[in-house]
Phi, psi and omega in degrees: 000129187268346184083359180274137180294144181286327181246145183283166183299321181301320180292320178294319177297319180296321178299317179295320178300316178295322178297316179295332177283351177108004179284149178272174181300317182296317180295317179297319179300314180293316183296323184262349181070036182241141179303146182300323179298323178293316178299319179300315179298317179300314183291324175298317179296315180300313181291329184275319185229002173095179184293326182303314180290325180295318181283340179272359181306131177087353182263330179212153180254122181279136177255125182256145180287161177302319182297319179294314179301313183297313182296318181293314180296318180295319180298320181281312186287318188258330186255358175080014178288146177281161180299312178299324178295318179294322177300315181292317184292322185255003176069038180267126189277344184218153178284335185302306181296323181297319179293324176296317179298319180298315180299313180296318181297317182288322184277320188239353180092181185299328183295340179293343182270354178293149179297142179270146178295143182265156174089183182281137179293147180285155175114318183295319183252006183285146178291143180294148178290156177294135179274150174286166181299322180295317179296323179297315179296319179299318179296317180295320179297315180299320180295316180294320179296324179292329181280333185285126177288147181267000000 
């Protein structure tokens, strides 16, 4: 997946124009030859954060704070807010991240929405700490005992 939008900006703008003229999702879908689900996502994005976010789709990835993720997931899961309402209230440009947050929130709780540490975990490639003299002797004894036949 390249992160590049499948449909160009002009088509998304045209969909919004048709929506503003009073056409429904099904009609827009037929007129533009775009799946109804795609039109629904475009219109949800347009209604929640405006034309700017709709035309920027696929060009940049928005990073949301833990507090925003938590508030949005809680509003939908616990308070009965709809996904489009939460998108509009919290300025979320797409349903995809919100649905991921909801799944994580429901399955693992609020802590699942905290940012994960980036990079390789420490320890695997780290040099061993210096052993004390006592630990060194213990290691040598174990090695000699392993070599000695019983």
